PDB file of C-alpha atoms and ligand atoms in Angstrom:
ATOM      1  CA  MET A  71      83.879-183.877 260.673  1.00 63.00           C
ATOM      2  CA  SER A  72      86.763-182.601 262.799  1.00 79.00           C
ATOM      3  CA  VAL A  73      89.842-184.812 263.127  1.00 88.00           C
ATOM      4  CA  PRO A  74      90.534-185.592 266.779  1.00 93.00           C
ATOM      5  CA  LEU A  75      93.876-184.492 268.161  1.00 97.00           C
ATOM      6  CA  GLU A  76      96.174-187.312 269.313  1.00 98.00           C
ATOM      7  CA  LEU A  77      97.581-187.180 272.820  1.00 98.00           C
ATOM      8  CA  HIS A  78     100.440-189.628 273.217  1.00 98.00           C
ATOM      9  CA  GLY A  79     101.286-189.997 276.875  1.00 98.00           C
ATOM     10  CA  ALA A  80     101.113-191.710 280.210  1.00 98.00           C
ATOM     11  CA  LYS A  81      99.797-191.062 283.676  1.00 98.00           C
ATOM     12  CA  THR A  82     102.250-188.300 284.615  1.00 98.00           C
ATOM     13  CA  GLY A  83     101.778-184.692 285.685  1.00 97.00           C
ATOM     14  CA  ASN A  84     102.984-183.299 282.342  1.00 98.00           C
ATOM     15  CA  CYS A  85     100.510-185.472 280.419  1.00 98.00           C
ATOM     16  CA  ILE A  86      97.584-184.990 282.784  1.00 98.00           C
ATOM     17  CA  ARG A  87      97.879-181.197 282.567  1.00 98.00           C
ATOM     18  CA  VAL A  88      97.495-181.494 278.796  1.00 98.00           C
ATOM     19  CA  ALA A  89      94.524-183.872 279.159  1.00 98.00           C
ATOM     20  CA  ILE A  90      92.813-181.424 281.535  1.00 98.00           C
ATOM     21  CA  ALA A  91      93.350-178.577 279.059  1.00 98.00           C
ATOM     22  CA  LEU A  92      91.847-180.673 276.252  1.00 98.00           C
ATOM     23  CA  GLU A  93      88.874-181.573 278.423  1.00 98.00           C
ATOM     24  CA  GLU A  94      88.415-177.980 279.536  1.00 98.00           C
ATOM     25  CA  THR A  95      88.296-176.766 275.918  1.00 97.00           C
ATOM     26  CA  SER A  96      86.064-179.656 274.748  1.00 96.00           C
ATOM     27  CA  VAL A  97      88.442-180.357 271.865  1.00 95.00           C
ATOM     28  CA  PRO A  98      87.961-183.926 270.538  1.00 96.00           C
ATOM     29  CA  TYR A  99      91.085-186.017 271.140  1.00 98.00           C
ATOM     30  CA  ASP A 100      92.201-189.626 271.193  1.00 98.00           C
ATOM     31  CA  VAL A 101      94.542-190.945 273.859  1.00 98.00           C
ATOM     32  CA  HIS A 102      97.498-193.004 272.622  1.00 98.00           C
ATOM     33  CA  PRO A 103      98.955-194.624 275.741  1.00 98.00           C
ATOM     34  CA  VAL A 104     102.746-194.870 275.931  1.00 98.00           C
ATOM     35  CA  ASP A 105     103.966-197.483 278.409  1.00 98.00           C
ATOM     36  CA  LEU A 106     106.901-195.808 280.168  1.00 98.00           C
ATOM     37  CA  ALA A 107     107.607-198.930 282.255  1.00 98.00           C
ATOM     38  CA  THR A 108     108.484-200.960 279.178  1.00 98.00           C
ATOM     39  CA  GLY A 109     110.260-198.131 277.322  1.00 98.00           C
ATOM     40  CA  GLY A 110     107.403-197.286 274.946  1.00 98.00           C
ATOM     41  CA  GLN A 111     108.704-193.699 274.882  1.00 98.00           C
ATOM     42  CA  ARG A 112     111.847-194.996 273.126  1.00 98.00           C
ATOM     43  CA  SER A 113     110.038-197.220 270.616  1.00 98.00           C
ATOM     44  CA  PRO A 114     110.866-196.431 266.970  1.00 98.00           C
ATOM     45  CA  ARG A 115     107.245-195.419 266.460  1.00 96.00           C
ATOM     46  CA  HIS A 116     107.240-192.882 269.282  1.00 98.00           C
ATOM     47  CA  LEU A 117     110.714-191.584 268.406  1.00 98.00           C
ATOM     48  CA  THR A 118     109.473-190.572 264.957  1.00 98.00           C
ATOM     49  CA  LEU A 119     107.076-188.225 266.763  1.00 97.00           C
ATOM     50  CA  ASN A 120     109.374-187.158 269.578  1.00 98.00           C
ATOM     51  CA  PRO A 121     113.077-187.859 269.072  1.00 97.00           C
ATOM     52  CA  LEU A 122     113.669-186.952 272.737  1.00 97.00           C
ATOM     53  CA  GLY A 123     111.812-190.110 273.774  1.00 98.00           C
ATOM     54  CA  LYS A 124     109.498-188.298 276.200  1.00 98.00           C
ATOM     55  CA  VAL A 125     105.812-187.724 276.736  1.00 98.00           C
ATOM     56  CA  PRO A 126     103.497-185.933 276.247  1.00 98.00           C
ATOM     57  CA  THR A 127     103.338-185.518 272.482  1.00 98.00           C
ATOM     58  CA  LEU A 128     100.373-183.877 270.804  1.00 98.00           C
ATOM     59  CA  VAL A 129      99.619-184.501 267.110  1.00 98.00           C
ATOM     60  CA  ASP A 130      97.196-182.228 265.302  1.00 97.00           C
ATOM     61  CA  ARG A 131      96.203-183.449 261.823  1.00 95.00           C
ATOM     62  CA  SER A 132      93.236-181.117 261.482  1.00 92.00           C
ATOM     63  CA  VAL A 133      94.867-179.036 258.741  1.00 90.00           C
ATOM     64  CA  PRO A 134      95.401-181.192 255.596  1.00 90.00           C
ATOM     65  CA  ASN A 135      99.104-181.674 254.714  1.00 91.00           C
ATOM     66  CA  GLN A 136     100.187-179.683 257.781  1.00 94.00           C
ATOM     67  CA  THR A 137     100.527-182.175 260.610  1.00 96.00           C
ATOM     68  CA  LEU A 138     101.612-180.362 263.750  1.00 97.00           C
ATOM     69  CA  VAL A 139     103.599-182.297 266.362  1.00 98.00           C
ATOM     70  CA  LEU A 140     104.379-180.710 269.739  1.00 98.00           C
ATOM     71  CA  SER A 141     106.379-182.367 272.504  1.00 97.00           C
ATOM     72  CA  GLN A 142     106.788-179.859 275.296  1.00 98.00           C
ATOM     73  CA  SER A 143     103.875-179.938 277.691  1.00 98.00           C
ATOM     74  CA  ASN A 144     103.899-176.197 278.261  1.00 98.00           C
ATOM     75  CA  ALA A 145     104.092-175.414 274.537  1.00 98.00           C
ATOM     76  CA  ILE A 146     101.119-177.759 274.088  1.00 98.00           C
ATOM     77  CA  LEU A 147      99.160-175.948 276.807  1.00 98.00           C
ATOM     78  CA  LEU A 148      99.835-172.574 275.214  1.00 98.00           C
ATOM     79  CA  TYR A 149      98.893-173.969 271.785  1.00 98.00           C
ATOM     80  CA  LEU A 150      95.587-175.261 273.159  1.00 98.00           C
ATOM     81  CA  ALA A 151      94.929-171.873 274.738  1.00 98.00           C
ATOM     82  CA  GLU A 152      95.499-170.179 271.369  1.00 96.00           C
ATOM     83  CA  ARG A 153      93.292-172.734 269.624  1.00 96.00           C
ATOM     84  CA  SER A 154      90.357-172.033 271.954  1.00 96.00           C
ATOM     85  CA  PRO A 155      90.412-168.278 272.609  1.00 96.00           C
ATOM     86  CA  GLY A 156      89.127-167.267 276.020  1.00 96.00           C
ATOM     87  CA  ARG A 157      88.896-170.827 277.388  1.00 97.00           C
ATOM     88  CA  LEU A 158      92.296-171.320 279.062  1.00 98.00           C
ATOM     89  CA  LEU A 159      93.573-167.755 279.087  1.00 98.00           C
ATOM     90  CA  PRO A 160      91.514-164.575 279.348  1.00 96.00           C
ATOM     91  CA  SER A 161      91.399-162.807 276.000  1.00 91.00           C
ATOM     92  CA  GLY A 162      90.985-159.262 277.338  1.00 81.00           C
ATOM     93  CA  VAL A 163      93.578-156.509 277.157  1.00 83.00           C
ATOM     94  CA  ASP A 164      92.960-155.488 280.766  1.00 92.00           C
ATOM     95  CA  GLY A 165      95.905-157.332 282.308  1.00 95.00           C
ATOM     96  CA  THR A 166      93.978-160.511 283.175  1.00 96.00           C
ATOM     97  CA  ARG A 167      95.702-162.526 280.442  1.00 96.00           C
ATOM     98  CA  GLU A 168      99.128-161.336 281.602  1.00 97.00           C
ATOM     99  CA  LEU A 169      98.338-162.239 285.203  1.00 97.00           C
ATOM    100  CA  ALA A 170      97.238-165.729 284.150  1.00 98.00           C
ATOM    101  CA  LEU A 171     100.483-166.183 282.209  1.00 98.00           C
ATOM    102  CA  GLU A 172     102.548-164.855 285.114  1.00 98.00           C
ATOM    103  CA  ARG A 173     100.941-167.291 287.546  1.00 98.00           C
ATOM    104  CA  PHE A 174     101.130-170.146 285.020  1.00 98.00           C
ATOM    105  CA  PHE A 175     104.879-169.610 284.686  1.00 98.00           C
ATOM    106  CA  TYR A 176     105.234-169.257 288.468  1.00 98.00           C
ATOM    107  CA  PHE A 177     103.914-172.773 288.984  1.00 98.00           C
ATOM    108  CA  VAL A 178     105.756-174.242 286.005  1.00 98.00           C
ATOM    109  CA  VAL A 179     109.152-172.655 286.646  1.00 98.00           C
ATOM    110  CA  ASP A 180     109.254-171.963 290.389  1.00 98.00           C
ATOM    111  CA  VAL A 181     107.305-174.937 291.748  1.00 98.00           C
ATOM    112  CA  ILE A 182     107.073-177.830 289.264  1.00 98.00           C
ATOM    113  CA  ALA A 183     110.609-177.620 287.852  1.00 98.00           C
ATOM    114  CA  PRO A 184     112.350-177.587 291.278  1.00 98.00           C
ATOM    115  CA  SER A 185     110.054-180.389 292.390  1.00 98.00           C
ATOM    116  CA  HIS A 186     111.360-182.497 289.492  1.00 97.00           C
ATOM    117  CA  ALA A 187     114.904-181.499 290.455  1.00 98.00           C
ATOM    118  CA  ALA A 188     114.259-182.559 294.073  1.00 97.00           C
ATOM    119  CA  PHE A 189     113.041-185.944 292.836  1.00 96.00           C
ATOM    120  CA  PHE A 190     116.231-186.332 290.798  1.00 97.00           C
ATOM    121  CA  LEU A 191     118.368-185.388 293.828  1.00 98.00           C
ATOM    122  CA  ARG A 192     116.708-188.087 295.887  1.00 96.00           C
ATOM    123  CA  GLN A 193     117.207-190.676 293.124  1.00 96.00           C
ATOM    124  CA  SER A 194     120.885-189.768 292.917  1.00 97.00           C
ATOM    125  CA  GLY A 195     121.379-190.091 296.695  1.00 97.00           C
ATOM    126  CA  SER A 196     121.765-186.388 297.563  1.00 97.00           C
ATOM    127  CA  GLU A 197     119.417-186.612 300.543  1.00 96.00           C
ATOM    128  CA  ASP A 198     120.292-183.259 302.191  1.00 97.00           C
ATOM    129  CA  CYS A 199     119.829-181.333 298.944  1.00 97.00           C
ATOM    130  CA  HIS A 200     116.604-183.239 298.277  1.00 97.00           C
ATOM    131  CA  VAL A 201     115.197-182.270 301.686  1.00 97.00           C
ATOM    132  CA  ALA A 202     116.206-178.602 301.336  1.00 98.00           C
ATOM    133  CA  LEU A 203     114.785-178.238 297.836  1.00 98.00           C
ATOM    134  CA  SER A 204     111.586-180.131 298.707  1.00 97.00           C
ATOM    135  CA  GLN A 205     111.014-177.740 301.604  1.00 97.00           C
ATOM    136  CA  GLN A 206     111.456-174.783 299.280  1.00 98.00           C
ATOM    137  CA  VAL A 207     108.967-176.284 296.812  1.00 98.00           C
ATOM    138  CA  LEU A 208     106.369-176.608 299.585  1.00 98.00           C
ATOM    139  CA  GLU A 209     106.924-173.005 300.671  1.00 98.00           C
ATOM    140  CA  ARG A 210     106.562-171.805 297.082  1.00 98.00           C
ATOM    141  CA  LEU A 211     103.350-173.741 296.651  1.00 98.00           C
ATOM    142  CA  GLY A 212     102.131-172.135 299.879  1.00 98.00           C
ATOM    143  CA  VAL A 213     102.588-168.708 298.256  1.00 98.00           C
ATOM    144  CA  ALA A 214      99.484-169.595 296.234  1.00 98.00           C
ATOM    145  CA  GLU A 215      97.464-168.815 299.361  1.00 98.00           C
ATOM    146  CA  THR A 216      98.122-165.125 298.628  1.00 98.00           C
ATOM    147  CA  PHE A 217      96.968-165.507 295.001  1.00 98.00           C
ATOM    148  CA  LEU A 218      93.567-166.574 296.269  1.00 98.00           C
ATOM    149  CA  THR A 219      92.944-163.665 298.650  1.00 96.00           C
ATOM    150  CA  GLN A 220      90.275-161.997 296.551  1.00 93.00           C
ATOM    151  CA  MET A 221      89.785-164.442 293.719  1.00 95.00           C
ATOM    152  CA  PRO A 222      88.403-167.969 293.414  1.00 97.00           C
ATOM    153  CA  PHE A 223      91.057-169.108 290.927  1.00 98.00           C
ATOM    154  CA  MET A 224      94.818-168.730 290.717  1.00 98.00           C
ATOM    155  CA  ALA A 225      94.653-165.754 288.371  1.00 97.00           C
ATOM    156  CA  GLY A 226      91.230-164.269 288.756  1.00 95.00           C
ATOM    157  CA  ALA A 227      87.569-164.982 288.347  1.00 95.00           C
ATOM    158  CA  GLU A 228      88.023-167.712 285.732  1.00 96.00           C
ATOM    159  CA  PHE A 229      89.728-171.104 285.660  1.00 98.00           C
ATOM    160  CA  SER A 230      92.900-170.837 283.538  1.00 98.00           C
ATOM    161  CA  LEU A 231      96.232-172.429 282.659  1.00 98.00           C
ATOM    162  CA  ALA A 232      97.470-171.138 286.030  1.00 98.00           C
ATOM    163  CA  ASP A 233      95.040-173.474 287.796  1.00 98.00           C
ATOM    164  CA  ILE A 234      96.000-176.406 285.582  1.00 98.00           C
ATOM    165  CA  ALA A 235      99.687-175.841 286.374  1.00 98.00           C
ATOM    166  CA  ALA A 236      98.978-175.506 290.099  1.00 98.00           C
ATOM    167  CA  LEU A 237      96.730-178.533 290.232  1.00 98.00           C
ATOM    168  CA  THR A 238      98.911-181.529 289.402  1.00 98.00           C
ATOM    169  CA  ILE A 239     101.736-180.370 291.668  1.00 98.00           C
ATOM    170  CA  THR A 240      99.273-179.770 294.518  1.00 98.00           C
ATOM    171  CA  VAL A 241      97.884-183.270 294.042  1.00 98.00           C
ATOM    172  CA  SER A 242     101.372-184.751 294.203  1.00 97.00           C
ATOM    173  CA  LEU A 243     102.236-182.766 297.367  1.00 98.00           C
ATOM    174  CA  GLN A 244      98.854-182.955 299.092  1.00 98.00           C
ATOM    175  CA  ASP A 245     100.069-185.338 301.807  1.00 98.00           C
ATOM    176  CA  LYS A 246     102.955-183.021 302.714  1.00 97.00           C
ATOM    177  CA  LEU A 247     101.032-179.740 302.876  1.00 97.00           C
ATOM    178  CA  ASP A 248      99.995-178.319 306.241  1.00 96.00           C
ATOM    179  CA  TRP A 249      96.448-177.670 304.999  1.00 98.00           C
ATOM    180  CA  ASP A 250      95.350-175.855 308.164  1.00 98.00           C
ATOM    181  CA  SER A 251      97.766-173.065 307.230  1.00 97.00           C
ATOM    182  CA  TYR A 252      96.252-172.749 303.769  1.00 98.00           C
ATOM    183  CA  PRO A 253      92.457-172.421 304.025  1.00 98.00           C
ATOM    184  CA  ARG A 254      92.075-170.642 300.681  1.00 98.00           C
ATOM    185  CA  LEU A 255      94.285-173.162 298.930  1.00 98.00           C
ATOM    186  CA  ARG A 256      92.178-175.943 300.438  1.00 98.00           C
ATOM    187  CA  ARG A 257      88.940-174.339 299.207  1.00 98.00           C
ATOM    188  CA  TRP A 258      90.456-173.853 295.734  1.00 98.00           C
ATOM    189  CA  PHE A 259      91.743-177.441 295.686  1.00 98.00           C
ATOM    190  CA  GLU A 260      88.372-178.882 296.628  1.00 98.00           C
ATOM    191  CA  ALA A 261      86.623-176.777 293.972  1.00 98.00           C
ATOM    192  CA  VAL A 262      88.988-177.496 291.077  1.00 98.00           C
ATOM    193  CA  THR A 263      89.356-181.221 291.742  1.00 98.00           C
ATOM    194  CA  ASP A 264      85.565-181.394 291.568  1.00 98.00           C
ATOM    195  CA  ARG A 265      85.394-179.911 288.061  1.00 98.00           C
ATOM    196  CA  PRO A 266      84.138-182.513 285.545  1.00 98.00           C
ATOM    197  CA  SER A 267      86.893-181.596 283.066  1.00 98.00           C
ATOM    198  CA  VAL A 268      89.554-182.051 285.736  1.00 98.00           C
ATOM    199  CA  ARG A 269      88.122-185.402 286.804  1.00 98.00           C
ATOM    200  CA  ARG A 270      88.102-186.589 283.191  1.00 98.00           C
ATOM    201  CA  GLY A 271      91.630-185.283 282.622  1.00 98.00           C
ATOM    202  CA  PHE A 272      92.979-187.207 285.595  1.00 98.00           C
ATOM    203  CA  ARG A 273      91.336-190.365 284.248  1.00 98.00           C
ATOM    204  CA  ALA A 274      92.531-189.899 280.646  1.00 98.00           C
ATOM    205  CA  PHE A 275      95.342-192.439 281.038  1.00 98.00           C
ATOM    206  CA  GLY A 276      93.446-194.788 283.324  1.00 93.00           C
ATOM    207  CA  VAL A 277      92.459-194.679 286.982  1.00 81.00           C
TER     208      VAL A 277
HETATM  209  N1  LIG B 135     109.965-180.706 279.423  1.00 75.54           N
HETATM  210  C1  LIG B 135     109.171-181.845 279.010  1.00 75.54           C
HETATM  211  C2  LIG B 135     109.486-182.997 279.956  1.00 75.54           C
HETATM  212  C3  LIG B 135     108.948-184.284 279.433  1.00 75.54           C
HETATM  213  C4  LIG B 135     109.252-185.418 280.385  1.00 75.54           C
HETATM  214  O1  LIG B 135     110.244-185.403 281.127  1.00 75.54           O
HETATM  215  N2  LIG B 135     108.377-186.420 280.366  1.00 75.54           N
HETATM  216  C5  LIG B 135     108.521-187.552 281.245  1.00 75.54           C
HETATM  217  C6  LIG B 135     107.172-187.934 281.824  1.00 75.54           C
HETATM  218  S1  LIG B 135     106.415-186.583 282.655  1.00 75.54           S
HETATM  219  C7  LIG B 135     109.000-188.739 280.437  1.00 75.54           C
HETATM  220  O2  LIG B 135     108.713-188.866 279.269  1.00 75.54           O
HETATM  221  N3  LIG B 135     109.722-189.642 281.108  1.00 75.54           N
HETATM  222  C8  LIG B 135     110.171-190.872 280.530  1.00 75.54           C
HETATM  223  C9  LIG B 135     111.639-190.882 280.264  1.00 75.54           C
HETATM  224  O3  LIG B 135     112.332-189.880 280.519  1.00 75.54           O
HETATM  225  O4  LIG B 135     112.125-191.911 279.780  1.00 75.54           O
HETATM  226  C10 LIG B 135     107.683-181.477 279.045  1.00 75.54           C
HETATM  227  O5  LIG B 135     107.315-180.570 279.811  1.00 75.54           O
HETATM  228  O6  LIG B 135     106.888-182.069 278.310  1.00 75.54           O
END
Protein backbone atom coordinates (compact mmCIF):
# COMPACT_ATOMS: atom_id res chain seq x y z
CA MET A 1 0.00 0.00 0.00
CA SER A 2 1.36 3.44 -0.87
CA VAL A 3 2.27 5.77 2.00
CA PRO A 4 0.32 9.02 1.73
CA LEU A 5 2.33 12.21 1.41
CA GLU A 6 1.96 14.68 4.29
CA LEU A 7 1.00 18.25 3.50
CA HIS A 8 1.60 20.50 6.48
CA GLY A 9 -0.05 23.84 5.90
CA ALA A 10 -2.84 26.32 6.27
CA LYS A 11 -5.40 28.07 4.14
CA THR A 12 -2.97 30.28 2.20
CA GLY A 13 -2.24 30.65 -1.51
CA ASN A 14 1.12 28.85 -1.26
CA CYS A 15 -0.49 25.86 0.48
CA ILE A 16 -3.61 25.73 -1.68
CA ARG A 17 -1.53 25.62 -4.88
CA VAL A 18 0.20 22.52 -3.51
CA ALA A 19 -3.14 20.95 -2.50
CA ILE A 20 -4.52 21.55 -6.01
CA ALA A 21 -1.44 19.92 -7.55
CA LEU A 22 -1.86 16.89 -5.28
CA GLU A 23 -5.53 16.63 -6.17
CA GLU A 24 -4.82 17.05 -9.86
CA THR A 25 -2.30 14.18 -9.80
CA SER A 26 -4.50 11.95 -7.60
CA VAL A 27 -1.57 11.33 -5.25
CA PRO A 28 -2.79 10.14 -1.82
CA TYR A 29 -1.96 12.71 0.87
CA ASP A 30 -2.89 13.60 4.42
CA VAL A 31 -3.40 17.20 5.49
CA HIS A 32 -1.63 18.26 8.70
CA PRO A 33 -3.14 21.63 9.60
CA VAL A 34 -0.77 24.25 11.00
CA ASP A 35 -2.54 27.02 12.92
CA LEU A 36 -0.75 30.20 11.83
CA ALA A 37 -2.88 32.35 14.15
CA THR A 38 -1.48 30.66 17.24
CA GLY A 39 2.08 30.31 15.92
CA GLY A 40 1.86 26.62 15.00
CA GLN A 41 4.44 27.28 12.27
CA ARG A 42 6.99 28.04 15.03
CA SER A 43 6.14 25.04 17.22
CA PRO A 44 9.12 22.78 17.98
CA ARG A 45 7.40 20.00 16.05
CA HIS A 46 6.98 22.05 12.89
CA LEU A 47 10.45 23.60 13.17
CA THR A 48 12.01 20.14 12.98
CA LEU A 49 10.44 19.86 9.52
CA ASN A 50 10.91 23.45 8.42
CA PRO A 51 13.41 25.50 10.43
CA LEU A 52 12.17 28.63 8.63
CA GLY A 53 8.85 28.33 10.48
CA LYS A 54 6.74 28.60 7.32
CA VAL A 55 4.17 26.59 5.42
CA PRO A 56 3.69 24.65 3.23
CA THR A 57 5.90 21.67 4.03
CA LEU A 58 5.57 18.41 2.15
CA VAL A 59 6.85 15.14 3.65
CA ASP A 60 7.27 12.11 1.43
CA ARG A 61 7.98 8.87 3.31
CA SER A 62 7.22 6.60 0.38
CA VAL A 63 10.85 5.50 -0.04
CA PRO A 64 11.99 3.54 3.07
CA ASN A 65 14.80 5.30 5.01
CA GLN A 66 14.73 8.25 2.60
CA THR A 67 12.22 10.71 4.00
CA LEU A 68 12.02 13.74 1.73
CA VAL A 69 11.02 17.08 3.25
CA LEU A 70 10.38 20.09 1.01
CA SER A 71 9.42 23.55 2.24
CA GLN A 72 9.29 25.85 -0.76
CA SER A 73 5.90 25.77 -2.43
CA ASN A 74 7.33 26.08 -5.92
CA ALA A 75 9.92 23.35 -5.34
CA ILE A 76 7.06 21.17 -4.10
CA LEU A 77 5.02 21.89 -7.23
CA LEU A 78 7.94 21.00 -9.48
CA TYR A 79 8.58 17.83 -7.44
CA LEU A 80 4.95 16.77 -7.83
CA ALA A 81 5.17 17.42 -11.57
CA GLU A 82 8.24 15.17 -11.79
CA ARG A 83 6.54 12.51 -9.68
CA SER A 84 3.54 12.34 -12.03
CA PRO A 85 4.94 12.74 -15.55
CA GLY A 86 2.60 14.45 -17.98
CA ARG A 87 0.03 15.47 -15.35
CA LEU A 88 1.18 18.97 -14.33
CA LEU A 89 3.69 19.69 -17.08
CA PRO A 90 3.60 18.43 -20.66
CA SER A 91 6.23 15.75 -21.18
CA GLY A 92 6.83 16.37 -24.89
CA VAL A 93 9.97 17.82 -26.42
CA ASP A 94 7.98 20.12 -28.70
CA GLY A 95 8.28 23.27 -26.59
CA THR A 96 5.00 22.79 -24.69
CA ARG A 97 6.80 21.91 -21.45
CA GLU A 98 9.04 24.98 -21.75
CA LEU A 99 6.05 27.23 -22.38
CA ALA A 100 4.28 25.84 -19.31
CA LEU A 101 7.38 26.49 -17.21
CA GLU A 102 7.77 29.99 -18.65
CA ARG A 103 4.17 30.88 -17.81
CA PHE A 104 4.41 29.19 -14.40
CA PHE A 105 7.41 31.36 -13.53
CA TYR A 106 5.69 34.45 -14.95
CA PHE A 107 2.87 34.11 -12.44
CA VAL A 108 5.13 33.10 -9.56
CA VAL A 109 7.83 35.73 -10.05
CA ASP A 110 6.10 38.62 -11.85
CA VAL A 111 2.63 38.49 -10.30
CA ILE A 112 2.54 36.56 -7.01
CA ALA A 113 5.85 37.78 -5.57
CA PRO A 114 5.13 41.51 -6.13
CA SER A 115 1.63 40.96 -4.77
CA HIS A 116 3.19 39.69 -1.53
CA ALA A 117 5.53 42.69 -1.56
CA ALA A 118 2.56 45.05 -2.01
CA PHE A 119 0.86 43.45 0.99
CA PHE A 120 4.02 43.99 3.05
CA LEU A 121 4.21 47.64 1.93
CA ARG A 122 0.66 48.22 3.11
CA GLN A 123 1.37 46.54 6.47
CA SER A 124 4.42 48.75 6.94
CA GLY A 125 2.48 51.95 6.16
CA SER A 126 3.96 52.72 2.73
CA GLU A 127 0.57 53.46 1.18
CA ASP A 128 1.79 55.16 -2.04
CA CYS A 129 4.19 52.33 -2.84
CA HIS A 130 1.48 49.79 -2.00
CA VAL A 131 -0.96 51.43 -4.43
CA ALA A 132 1.62 51.69 -7.23
CA LEU A 133 2.79 48.09 -6.89
CA SER A 134 -0.76 46.74 -6.55
CA GLN A 135 -1.69 48.48 -9.80
CA GLN A 136 1.29 46.90 -11.52
CA VAL A 137 0.29 43.46 -10.20
CA LEU A 138 -3.20 43.89 -11.68
CA GLU A 139 -1.77 44.94 -15.04
CA ARG A 140 0.56 41.94 -15.06
CA LEU A 141 -2.29 39.59 -14.26
CA GLY A 142 -4.21 41.19 -17.13
CA VAL A 143 -1.40 40.13 -19.49
CA ALA A 144 -2.79 36.61 -19.07
CA GLU A 145 -5.58 37.65 -21.45
CA THR A 146 -3.01 37.38 -24.26
CA PHE A 147 -1.93 33.89 -23.12
CA LEU A 148 -5.46 32.68 -23.71
CA THR A 149 -5.89 33.98 -27.27
CA GLN A 150 -5.76 30.59 -28.95
CA MET A 151 -5.63 28.21 -26.02
CA PRO A 152 -8.03 27.21 -23.25
CA PHE A 153 -5.34 27.09 -20.56
CA MET A 154 -2.47 29.36 -19.58
CA ALA A 155 0.11 27.37 -21.51
CA GLY A 156 -1.76 25.38 -24.08
CA ALA A 157 -4.37 22.71 -24.53
CA GLU A 158 -3.84 21.12 -21.11
CA PHE A 159 -4.20 22.30 -17.52
CA SER A 160 -0.71 22.74 -16.02
CA LEU A 161 1.34 24.30 -13.22
CA ALA A 162 0.88 27.62 -15.05
CA ASP A 163 -2.86 27.46 -14.36
CA ILE A 164 -2.31 26.51 -10.72
CA ALA A 165 0.03 29.49 -10.26
CA ALA A 166 -2.40 31.84 -12.01
CA LEU A 167 -5.41 30.59 -10.11
CA THR A 168 -4.84 31.49 -6.46
CA ILE A 169 -3.64 35.00 -7.30
CA THR A 170 -6.66 35.55 -9.57
CA VAL A 171 -8.96 34.41 -6.77
CA SER A 172 -7.35 36.85 -4.36
CA LEU A 173 -7.62 39.74 -6.86
CA GLN A 174 -11.00 38.86 -8.37
CA ASP A 175 -12.80 41.80 -6.74
CA LYS A 176 -10.27 44.28 -8.13
CA LEU A 177 -10.16 43.03 -11.73
CA ASP A 178 -12.11 44.86 -14.42
CA TRP A 179 -13.54 41.59 -15.77
CA ASP A 180 -15.24 43.21 -18.77
CA SER A 181 -11.77 43.97 -20.14
CA TYR A 182 -10.71 40.35 -19.79
CA PRO A 183 -13.30 38.06 -21.42
CA ARG A 184 -10.85 35.21 -22.03
CA LEU A 185 -9.52 35.41 -18.50
CA ARG A 186 -13.09 35.29 -17.22
CA ARG A 187 -13.87 32.19 -19.31
CA TRP A 188 -10.65 30.52 -18.11
CA PHE A 189 -11.40 31.45 -14.49
CA GLU A 190 -14.90 30.03 -14.63
CA ALA A 191 -13.63 26.80 -16.21
CA VAL A 192 -10.71 26.16 -13.85
CA THR A 193 -12.55 27.04 -10.65
CA ASP A 194 -15.13 24.45 -11.69
CA ARG A 195 -12.58 21.63 -11.92
CA PRO A 196 -13.23 19.00 -9.21
CA SER A 197 -9.52 18.87 -8.31
CA VAL A 198 -9.41 22.65 -7.89
CA ARG A 199 -12.54 22.65 -5.74
CA ARG A 200 -11.07 19.93 -3.52
CA GLY A 201 -7.73 21.75 -3.33
CA PHE A 202 -9.37 24.95 -2.15
CA ARG A 203 -11.19 22.98 0.55
CA ALA A 204 -8.13 21.00 1.70
CA PHE A 205 -7.60 23.22 4.75
CA GLY A 206 -11.27 23.81 5.46
CA VAL A 207 -13.96 25.94 3.85
N1 LIG B 1 8.74 31.07 -0.30
C1 LIG B 1 7.91 30.29 0.58
C2 LIG B 1 7.06 31.25 1.40
C3 LIG B 1 6.39 30.55 2.53
C4 LIG B 1 5.54 31.51 3.32
O1 LIG B 1 5.80 32.72 3.40
N2 LIG B 1 4.48 30.97 3.93
C5 LIG B 1 3.57 31.77 4.70
C6 LIG B 1 2.14 31.34 4.40
S1 LIG B 1 1.78 31.43 2.68
C7 LIG B 1 3.80 31.51 6.17
O2 LIG B 1 4.20 30.44 6.57
N3 LIG B 1 3.50 32.52 6.99
C8 LIG B 1 3.57 32.42 8.42
C9 LIG B 1 4.72 33.17 9.00
O3 LIG B 1 5.51 33.78 8.25
O4 LIG B 1 4.85 33.16 10.22
C10 LIG B 1 7.04 29.33 -0.25
O5 LIG B 1 6.77 29.64 -1.42
O6 LIG B 1 6.63 28.28 0.25
